[in-house]
Tab-separated table of C-alpha atoms in Angstrom:
chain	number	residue	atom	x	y	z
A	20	UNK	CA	-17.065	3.628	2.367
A	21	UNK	CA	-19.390	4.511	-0.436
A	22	UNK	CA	-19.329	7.443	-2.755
A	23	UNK	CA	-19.717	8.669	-6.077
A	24	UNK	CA	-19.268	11.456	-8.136
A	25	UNK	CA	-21.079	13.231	-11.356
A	26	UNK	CA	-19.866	15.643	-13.256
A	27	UNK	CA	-19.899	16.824	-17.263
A	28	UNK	CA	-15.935	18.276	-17.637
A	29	UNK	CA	-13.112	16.614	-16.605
A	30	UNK	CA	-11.074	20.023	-15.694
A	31	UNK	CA	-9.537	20.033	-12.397
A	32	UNK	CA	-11.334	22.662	-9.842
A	33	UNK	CA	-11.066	26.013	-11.075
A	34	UNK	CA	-10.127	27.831	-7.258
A	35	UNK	CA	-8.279	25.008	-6.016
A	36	UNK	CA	-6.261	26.121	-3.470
A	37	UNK	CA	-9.607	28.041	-1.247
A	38	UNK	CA	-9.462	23.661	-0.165
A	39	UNK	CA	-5.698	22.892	-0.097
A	40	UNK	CA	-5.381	20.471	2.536
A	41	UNK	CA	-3.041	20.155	4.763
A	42	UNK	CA	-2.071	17.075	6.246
A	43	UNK	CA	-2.187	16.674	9.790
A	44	UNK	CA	0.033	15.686	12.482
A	45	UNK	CA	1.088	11.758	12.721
A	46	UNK	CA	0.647	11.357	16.892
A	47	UNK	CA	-2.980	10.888	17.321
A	48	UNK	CA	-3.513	12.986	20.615
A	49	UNK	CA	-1.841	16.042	18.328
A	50	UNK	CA	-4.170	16.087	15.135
A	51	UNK	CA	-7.317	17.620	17.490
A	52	UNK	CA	-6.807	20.800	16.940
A	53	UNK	CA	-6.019	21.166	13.557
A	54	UNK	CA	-8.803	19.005	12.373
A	55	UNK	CA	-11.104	21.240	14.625
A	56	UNK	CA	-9.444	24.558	12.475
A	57	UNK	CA	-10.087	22.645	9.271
A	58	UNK	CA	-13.468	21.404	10.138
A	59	UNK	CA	-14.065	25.259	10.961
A	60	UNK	CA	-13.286	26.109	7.846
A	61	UNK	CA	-14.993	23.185	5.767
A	62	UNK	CA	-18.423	23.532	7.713
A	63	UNK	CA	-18.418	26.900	5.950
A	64	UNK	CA	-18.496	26.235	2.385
A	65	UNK	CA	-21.643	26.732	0.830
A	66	UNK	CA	-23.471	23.577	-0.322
A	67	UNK	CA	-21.741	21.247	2.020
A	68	UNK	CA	-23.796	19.382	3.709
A	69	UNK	CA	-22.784	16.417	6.669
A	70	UNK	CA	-25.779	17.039	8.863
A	71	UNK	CA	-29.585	15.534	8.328
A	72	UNK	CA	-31.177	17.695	6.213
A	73	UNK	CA	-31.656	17.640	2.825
A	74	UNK	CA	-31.226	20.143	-0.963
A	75	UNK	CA	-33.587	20.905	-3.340
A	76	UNK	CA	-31.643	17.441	-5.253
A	77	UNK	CA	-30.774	15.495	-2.002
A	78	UNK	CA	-31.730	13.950	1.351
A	79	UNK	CA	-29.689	12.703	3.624
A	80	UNK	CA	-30.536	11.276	7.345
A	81	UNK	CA	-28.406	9.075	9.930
A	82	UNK	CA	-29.352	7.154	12.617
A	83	UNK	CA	-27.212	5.833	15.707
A	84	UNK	CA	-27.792	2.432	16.323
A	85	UNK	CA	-28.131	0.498	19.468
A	86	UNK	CA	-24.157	-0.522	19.910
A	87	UNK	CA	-22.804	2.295	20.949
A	88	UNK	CA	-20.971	5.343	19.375
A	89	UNK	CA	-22.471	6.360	15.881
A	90	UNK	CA	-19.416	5.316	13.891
A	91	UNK	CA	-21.102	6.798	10.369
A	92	UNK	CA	-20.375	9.934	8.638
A	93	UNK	CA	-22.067	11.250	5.235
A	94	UNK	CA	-21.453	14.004	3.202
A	95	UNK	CA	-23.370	15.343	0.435
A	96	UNK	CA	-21.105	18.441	-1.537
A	97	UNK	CA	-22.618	20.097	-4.396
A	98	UNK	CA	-20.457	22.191	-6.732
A	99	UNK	CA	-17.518	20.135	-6.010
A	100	UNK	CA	-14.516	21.948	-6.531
A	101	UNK	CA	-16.900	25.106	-7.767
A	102	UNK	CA	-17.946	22.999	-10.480
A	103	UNK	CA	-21.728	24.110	-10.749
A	104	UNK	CA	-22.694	20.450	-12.489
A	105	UNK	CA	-20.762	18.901	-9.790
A	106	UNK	CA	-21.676	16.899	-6.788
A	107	UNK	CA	-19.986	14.505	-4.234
A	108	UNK	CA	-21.581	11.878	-2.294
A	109	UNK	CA	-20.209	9.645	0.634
A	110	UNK	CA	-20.895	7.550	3.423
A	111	UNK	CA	-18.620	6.293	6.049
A	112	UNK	CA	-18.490	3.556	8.061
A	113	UNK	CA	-15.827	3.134	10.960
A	114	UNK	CA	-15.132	1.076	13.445
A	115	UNK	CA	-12.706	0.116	16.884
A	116	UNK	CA	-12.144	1.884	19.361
A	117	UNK	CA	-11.896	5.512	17.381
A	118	UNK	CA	-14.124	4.471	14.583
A	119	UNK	CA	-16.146	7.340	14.927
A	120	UNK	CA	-13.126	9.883	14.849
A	121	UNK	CA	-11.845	8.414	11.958
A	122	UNK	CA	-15.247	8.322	10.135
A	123	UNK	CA	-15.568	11.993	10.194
A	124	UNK	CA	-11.950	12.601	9.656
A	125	UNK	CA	-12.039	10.593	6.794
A	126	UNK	CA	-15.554	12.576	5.344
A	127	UNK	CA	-12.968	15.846	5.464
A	128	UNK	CA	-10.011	14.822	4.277
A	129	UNK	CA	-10.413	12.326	1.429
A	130	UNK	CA	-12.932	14.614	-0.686
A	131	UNK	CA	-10.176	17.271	-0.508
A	132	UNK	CA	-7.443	14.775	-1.208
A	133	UNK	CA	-9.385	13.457	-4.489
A	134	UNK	CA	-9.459	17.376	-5.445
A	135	UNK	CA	-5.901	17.015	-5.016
A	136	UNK	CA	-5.128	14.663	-7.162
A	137	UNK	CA	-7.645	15.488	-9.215
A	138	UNK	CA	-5.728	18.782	-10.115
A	139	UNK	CA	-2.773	17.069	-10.395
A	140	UNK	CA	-3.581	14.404	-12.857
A	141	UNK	CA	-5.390	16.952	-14.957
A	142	UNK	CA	-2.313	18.933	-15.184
A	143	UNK	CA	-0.591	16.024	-16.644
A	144	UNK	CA	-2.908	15.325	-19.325
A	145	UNK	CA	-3.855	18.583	-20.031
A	146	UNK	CA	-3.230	17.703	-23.848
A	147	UNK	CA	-5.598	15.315	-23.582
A	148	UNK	CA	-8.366	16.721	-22.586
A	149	UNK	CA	-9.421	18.818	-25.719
A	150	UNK	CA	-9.476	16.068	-28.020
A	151	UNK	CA	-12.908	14.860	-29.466
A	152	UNK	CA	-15.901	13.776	-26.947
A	153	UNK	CA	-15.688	10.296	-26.857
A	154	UNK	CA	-12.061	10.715	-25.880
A	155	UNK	CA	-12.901	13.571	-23.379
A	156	UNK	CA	-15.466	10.847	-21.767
A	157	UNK	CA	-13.039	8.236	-21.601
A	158	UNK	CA	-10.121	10.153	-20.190
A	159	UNK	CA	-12.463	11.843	-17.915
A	160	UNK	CA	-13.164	8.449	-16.300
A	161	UNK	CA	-9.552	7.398	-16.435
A	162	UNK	CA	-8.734	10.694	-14.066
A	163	UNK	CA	-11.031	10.020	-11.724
A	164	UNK	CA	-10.484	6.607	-11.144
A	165	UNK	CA	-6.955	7.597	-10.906
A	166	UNK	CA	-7.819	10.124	-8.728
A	167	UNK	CA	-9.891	7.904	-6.237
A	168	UNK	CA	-7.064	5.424	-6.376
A	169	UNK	CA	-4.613	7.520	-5.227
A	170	UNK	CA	-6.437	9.662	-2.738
A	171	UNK	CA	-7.393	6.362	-0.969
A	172	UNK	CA	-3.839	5.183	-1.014
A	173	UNK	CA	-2.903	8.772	0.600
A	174	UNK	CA	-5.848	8.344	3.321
A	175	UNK	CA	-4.882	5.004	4.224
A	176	UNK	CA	-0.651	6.154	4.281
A	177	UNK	CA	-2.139	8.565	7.091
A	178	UNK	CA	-4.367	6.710	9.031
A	179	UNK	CA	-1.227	4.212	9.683
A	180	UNK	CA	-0.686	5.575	12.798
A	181	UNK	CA	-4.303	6.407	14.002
A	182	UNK	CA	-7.262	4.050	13.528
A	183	UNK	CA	-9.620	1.983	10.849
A	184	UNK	CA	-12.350	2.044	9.488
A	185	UNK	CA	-14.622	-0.582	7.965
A	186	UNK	CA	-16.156	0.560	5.003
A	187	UNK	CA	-16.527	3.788	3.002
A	188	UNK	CA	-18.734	4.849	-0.326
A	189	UNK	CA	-18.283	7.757	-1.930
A	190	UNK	CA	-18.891	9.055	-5.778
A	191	UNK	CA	-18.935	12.035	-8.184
A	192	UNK	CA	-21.931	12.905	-10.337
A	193	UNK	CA	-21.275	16.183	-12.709
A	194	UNK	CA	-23.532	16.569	-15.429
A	195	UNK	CA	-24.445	12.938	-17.156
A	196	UNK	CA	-21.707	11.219	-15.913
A	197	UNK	CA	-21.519	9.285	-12.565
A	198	UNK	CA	-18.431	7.737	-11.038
A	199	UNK	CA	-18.347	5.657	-7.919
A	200	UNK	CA	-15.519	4.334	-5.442
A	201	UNK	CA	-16.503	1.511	-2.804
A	202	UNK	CA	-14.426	-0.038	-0.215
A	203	UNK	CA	-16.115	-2.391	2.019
A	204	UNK	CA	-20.177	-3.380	2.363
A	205	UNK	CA	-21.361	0.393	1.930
A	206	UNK	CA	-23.566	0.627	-1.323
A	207	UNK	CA	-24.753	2.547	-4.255
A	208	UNK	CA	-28.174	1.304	-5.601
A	209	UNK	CA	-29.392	3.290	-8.776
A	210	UNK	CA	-33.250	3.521	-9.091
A	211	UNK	CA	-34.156	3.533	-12.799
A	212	UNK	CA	-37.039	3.261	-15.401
A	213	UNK	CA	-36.522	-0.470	-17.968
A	214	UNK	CA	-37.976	0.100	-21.467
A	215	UNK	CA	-41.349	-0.543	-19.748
A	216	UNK	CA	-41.093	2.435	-17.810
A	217	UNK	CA	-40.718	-0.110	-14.471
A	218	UNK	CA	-38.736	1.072	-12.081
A	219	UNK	CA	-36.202	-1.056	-10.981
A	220	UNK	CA	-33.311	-1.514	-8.277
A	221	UNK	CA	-30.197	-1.620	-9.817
A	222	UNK	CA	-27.131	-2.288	-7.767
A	223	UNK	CA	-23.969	-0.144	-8.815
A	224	UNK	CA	-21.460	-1.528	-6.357
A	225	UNK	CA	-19.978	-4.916	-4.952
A	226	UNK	CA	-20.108	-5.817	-0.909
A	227	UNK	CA	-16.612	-6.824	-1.175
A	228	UNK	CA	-16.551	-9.288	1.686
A	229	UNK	CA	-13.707	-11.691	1.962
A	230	UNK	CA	-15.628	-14.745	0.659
A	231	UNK	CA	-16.060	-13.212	-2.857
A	232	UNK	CA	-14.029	-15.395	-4.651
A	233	UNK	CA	-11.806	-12.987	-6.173
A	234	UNK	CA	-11.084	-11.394	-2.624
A	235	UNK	CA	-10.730	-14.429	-1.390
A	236	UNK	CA	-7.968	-15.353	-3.866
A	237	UNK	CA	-6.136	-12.414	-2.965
A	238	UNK	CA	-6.219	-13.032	0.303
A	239	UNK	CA	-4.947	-16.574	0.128
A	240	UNK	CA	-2.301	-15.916	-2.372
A	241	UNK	CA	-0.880	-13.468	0.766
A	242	UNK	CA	-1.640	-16.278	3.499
A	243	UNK	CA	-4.510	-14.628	5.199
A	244	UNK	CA	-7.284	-17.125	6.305
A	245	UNK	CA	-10.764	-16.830	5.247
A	246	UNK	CA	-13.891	-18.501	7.579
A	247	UNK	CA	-16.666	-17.943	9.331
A	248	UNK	CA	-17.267	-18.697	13.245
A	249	UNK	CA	-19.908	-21.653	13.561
A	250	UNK	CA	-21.990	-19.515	15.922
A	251	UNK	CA	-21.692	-16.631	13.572
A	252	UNK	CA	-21.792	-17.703	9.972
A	253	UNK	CA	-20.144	-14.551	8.826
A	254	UNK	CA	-16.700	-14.920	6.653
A	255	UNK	CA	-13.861	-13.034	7.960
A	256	UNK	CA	-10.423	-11.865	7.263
A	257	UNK	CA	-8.095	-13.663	9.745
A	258	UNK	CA	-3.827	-13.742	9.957
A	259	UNK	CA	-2.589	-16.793	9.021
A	260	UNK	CA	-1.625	-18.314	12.512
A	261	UNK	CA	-3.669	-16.259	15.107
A	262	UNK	CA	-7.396	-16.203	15.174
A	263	UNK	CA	-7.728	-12.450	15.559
A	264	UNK	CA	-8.898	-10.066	14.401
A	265	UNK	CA	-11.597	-11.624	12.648
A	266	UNK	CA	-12.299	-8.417	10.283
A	267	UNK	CA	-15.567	-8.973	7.987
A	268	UNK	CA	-14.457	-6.621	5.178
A	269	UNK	CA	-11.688	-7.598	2.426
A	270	UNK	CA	-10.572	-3.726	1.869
A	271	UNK	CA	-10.151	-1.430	4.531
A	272	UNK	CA	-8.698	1.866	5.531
A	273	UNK	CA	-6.120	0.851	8.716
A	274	UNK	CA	-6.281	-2.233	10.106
A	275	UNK	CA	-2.592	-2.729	9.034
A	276	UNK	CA	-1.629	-6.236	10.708
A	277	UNK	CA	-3.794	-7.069	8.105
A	278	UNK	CA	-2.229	-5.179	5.222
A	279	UNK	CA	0.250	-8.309	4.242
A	280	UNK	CA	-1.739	-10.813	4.522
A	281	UNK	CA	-4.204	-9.610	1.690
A	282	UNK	CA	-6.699	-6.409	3.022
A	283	UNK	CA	-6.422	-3.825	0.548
A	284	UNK	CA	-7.644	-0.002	0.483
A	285	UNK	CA	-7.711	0.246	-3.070
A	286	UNK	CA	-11.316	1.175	-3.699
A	287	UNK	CA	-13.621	-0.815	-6.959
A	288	UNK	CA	-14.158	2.291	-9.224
A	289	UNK	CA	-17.147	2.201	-11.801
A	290	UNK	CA	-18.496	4.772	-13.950
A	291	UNK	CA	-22.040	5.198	-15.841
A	292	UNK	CA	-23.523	7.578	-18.396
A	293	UNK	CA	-26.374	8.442	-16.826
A	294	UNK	CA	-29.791	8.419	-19.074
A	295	UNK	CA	-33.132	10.165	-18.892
A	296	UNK	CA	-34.424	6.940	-17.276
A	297	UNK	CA	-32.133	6.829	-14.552
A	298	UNK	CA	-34.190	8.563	-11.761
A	299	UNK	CA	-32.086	8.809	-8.831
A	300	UNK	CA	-29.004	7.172	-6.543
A	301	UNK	CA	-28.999	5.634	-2.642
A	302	UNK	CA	-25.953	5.677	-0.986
A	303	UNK	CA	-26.409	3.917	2.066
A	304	UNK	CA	-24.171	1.855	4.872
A	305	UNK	CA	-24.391	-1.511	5.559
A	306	UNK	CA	-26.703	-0.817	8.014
A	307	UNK	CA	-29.463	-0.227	5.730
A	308	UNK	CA	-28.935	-3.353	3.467
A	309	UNK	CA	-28.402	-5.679	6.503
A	310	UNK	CA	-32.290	-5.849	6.883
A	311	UNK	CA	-33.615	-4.198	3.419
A	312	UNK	CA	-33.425	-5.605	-0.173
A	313	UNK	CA	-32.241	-3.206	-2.964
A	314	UNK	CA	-35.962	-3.358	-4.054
A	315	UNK	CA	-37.194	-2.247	-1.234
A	316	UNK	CA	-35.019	0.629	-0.940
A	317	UNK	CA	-35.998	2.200	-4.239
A	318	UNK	CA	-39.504	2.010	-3.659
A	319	UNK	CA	-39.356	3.407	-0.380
A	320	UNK	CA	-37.334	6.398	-1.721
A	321	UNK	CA	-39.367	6.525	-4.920
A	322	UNK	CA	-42.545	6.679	-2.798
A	323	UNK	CA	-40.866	9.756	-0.329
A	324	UNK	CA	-40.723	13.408	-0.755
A	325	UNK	CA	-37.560	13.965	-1.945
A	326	UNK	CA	-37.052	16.490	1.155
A	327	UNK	CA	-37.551	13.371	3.873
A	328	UNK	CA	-36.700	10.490	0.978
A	329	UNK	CA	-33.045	9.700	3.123
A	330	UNK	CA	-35.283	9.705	6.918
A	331	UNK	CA	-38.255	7.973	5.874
A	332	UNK	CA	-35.694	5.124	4.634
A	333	UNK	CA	-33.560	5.320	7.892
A	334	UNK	CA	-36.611	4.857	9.979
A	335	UNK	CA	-37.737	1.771	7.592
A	336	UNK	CA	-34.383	0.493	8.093
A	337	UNK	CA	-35.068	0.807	11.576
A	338	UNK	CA	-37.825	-0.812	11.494
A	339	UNK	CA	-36.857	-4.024	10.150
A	340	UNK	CA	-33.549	-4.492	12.423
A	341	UNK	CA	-36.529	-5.036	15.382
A	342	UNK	CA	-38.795	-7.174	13.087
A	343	UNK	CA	-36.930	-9.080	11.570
A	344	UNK	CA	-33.628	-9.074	13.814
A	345	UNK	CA	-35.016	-8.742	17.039
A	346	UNK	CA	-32.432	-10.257	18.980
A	347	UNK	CA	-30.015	-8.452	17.539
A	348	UNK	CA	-28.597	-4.522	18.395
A	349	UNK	CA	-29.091	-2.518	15.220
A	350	UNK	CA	-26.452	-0.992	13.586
A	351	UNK	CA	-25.955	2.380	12.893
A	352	UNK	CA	-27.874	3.521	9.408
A	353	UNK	CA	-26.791	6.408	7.256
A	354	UNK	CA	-28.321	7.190	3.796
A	355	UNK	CA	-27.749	9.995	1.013
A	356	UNK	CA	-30.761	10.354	-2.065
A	357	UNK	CA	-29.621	12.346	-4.935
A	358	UNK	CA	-32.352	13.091	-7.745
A	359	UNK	CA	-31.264	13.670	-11.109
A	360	UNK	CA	-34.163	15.513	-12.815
A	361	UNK	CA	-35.981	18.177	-11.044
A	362	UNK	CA	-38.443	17.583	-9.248
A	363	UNK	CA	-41.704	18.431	-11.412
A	364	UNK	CA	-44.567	16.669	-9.013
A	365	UNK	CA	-44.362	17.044	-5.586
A	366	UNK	CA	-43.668	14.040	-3.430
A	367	UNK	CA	-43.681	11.558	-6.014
A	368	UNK	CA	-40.620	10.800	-8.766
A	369	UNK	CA	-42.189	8.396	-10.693
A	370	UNK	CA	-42.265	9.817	-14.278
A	371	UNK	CA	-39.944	9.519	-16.693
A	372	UNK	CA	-38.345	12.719	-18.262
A	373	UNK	CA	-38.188	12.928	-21.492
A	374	UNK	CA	-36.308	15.241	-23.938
A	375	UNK	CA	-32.728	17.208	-23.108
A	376	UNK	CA	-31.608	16.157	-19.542
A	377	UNK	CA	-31.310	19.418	-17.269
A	378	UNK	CA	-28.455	19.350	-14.694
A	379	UNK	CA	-29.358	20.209	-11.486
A	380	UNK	CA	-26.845	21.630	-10.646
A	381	UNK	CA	-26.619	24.509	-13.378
A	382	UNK	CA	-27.666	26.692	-10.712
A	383	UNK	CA	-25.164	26.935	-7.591
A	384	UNK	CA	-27.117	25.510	-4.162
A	385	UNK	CA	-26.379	27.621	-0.827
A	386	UNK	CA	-27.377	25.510	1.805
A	387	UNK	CA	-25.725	24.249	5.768
């Protein structure tokens, strides 16, 4: 899972409870019809958006692969909590059996769950918030990493009894300031302008596979194994006396025979101050960066109209699994492009702006 978040105040959402959420049922065969009623009722809100299609600020675009099921979801949510500077991105990668159902169950609940805790935590330092800027920045931060933190904790408490998923990215922009939450290979790649006026790839995230040596320390410290098949030559997550399941991610929603033995759900939160140079964000699953290079990505997307920007880099993606992987089944490919300046020459976003940054999201977006 990838996602991130931007936003310029760090108060909770001001009309909460229109998204209280509810959680569902334990038994998996019960939960279908109350997540149908909720999904009702999400699908509704104005400037949601978990379909292809795309915002005045955003693309997004996914693309089932050639292994089955499409186990993505994305979601693209501007004026988070009816926060008119606000926007949340994710993407969602599942996998098993039911990966798809948790996917999308996961792209509901867990924005909803961050709002939760959210609220909360800015209830509890409500003292703290009206102290001087610098402070206001850093506490800001300090909320929603909490806030990710624990609304991951409570997504993973309720998947127990369901299903897994393999990776999720998801994030908060409001105003200047951008905050990201990655579990898994999803990943956010910023495309920005150096003092050159370059632009540049510049990757936001961490795969966190289990052969990064600080995942891997984890996991040996809790006497999970960490190799790779010699046909394979991909690291995995394995118990310490069965060769199963072989899982290629070193956090994880689910997968709880792995929980003990050193897979985590507790997502890498970072935050950034975005700048006049920094021109927009891709939010993609690991189907994407399988076969592309960060480089590659940003030009592609800086090259786009904004409008097709998230399809024109699925279909690259595409592209590449048969060229360069042609043995191989592609995976599925989801991708979310959010702009940060407006969009002042058609189909190209290769200036820089210059003076006061505008939000984009002053101005509240109706869209699917």
């Amino acid at each position: 899972m990838g996602s991130c978040l931007s936003g310029a105040s760090s108060a909770p959402p001001s009309h909460y409870t229109n998204y209280y959420y509810e959680s569902p049922s334990k038994t998996y065969n019960n939960i279908n019809t109350h997540d149908s009623n909720q999904e009702m009722r999400l699908h509704r809100i104005p400037g949601r958006i978990f379909l292809n299609g795309s915002s005045p600020f955003a693309s997004l675009f996914c693309k089932q692969g050639s292994k089955g099921i499409n186990q993505d979801a994305m979601l693209l949510w501007e004026n988070f909590g009816y926060m008119d500077d606000t926007v949340f991105c994710g993407v969602f990668d599942g996998h098993g059996q039911y990966g798809h159902v948790v996917a999308k169950k996961v792209r509901d609940a867990f924005p909803l769950k961050i709002m939760n805790e959210w609220k909360s935590r800015c209830r509890e330092d409500d003292n703290n918030i009206n102290n001087n800027n610098n402070n206001k920045n850093n506490n800001h931060f300090k909320i929603m990493r909490e806030s990710f933190v624990k609304a991951s904790k409570s997504m993973d408490r309720e998947l127990k009894q369901q299903h897994s998923m393999d990776s999720y990215g998801s994030g908060t922009t409001a105003g200047q300031e951008l905050v990201i939450a990655n579990v898994g290979d999803s990943r956010a790649v910023l495309g920005t302008r150096d003092p050159n006026g370059s632009l540049i790839a510049l990757q936001l995230t961490t795969d966190l596979k289990p052969n990064l040596p600080r995942e891997a320390e984890r996991i040996m410290m809790c006497k999970g194994r960490v190799f790779a098949l010699e046909n394979e030559g991909i690291a995995r997550l394995w118990l310490p006396n069965a060769d199963s399941p072989g899982l290629a991610m070193a956090r994880a929603f689910g997968d709880f025979c792995l929980k003990d033995f050193g897979l985590i759900s507790i997502p890498e939160v970072s935050y950034r101050h975005l700048t006049d140079h920094d021109q927009f964000i891709v939010l993609a699953t690991d189907g994407i960066w399988d076969v592309m290079s960060n480089e590659q990505v940003v030009n592609i997307v800086a090259s786009a109209p904004r409008s097709s920007a998230a399809k024109l880099l699925v279909e690259a993606a595409v592209q590449a699994w048969r060229t360069k992987l042609p043995s191989s089944k592609p995976d599925d490919c989801s991708a979310i492009c959010l702009f940060f300046h407006p969009n002042a020459t058609p189909n190209t976003n290769t200036s820089v702006a210059t003076g006061a940054r505008e939000s984009p999201y002053k101005t509240k977006q109706k869209h699917q």
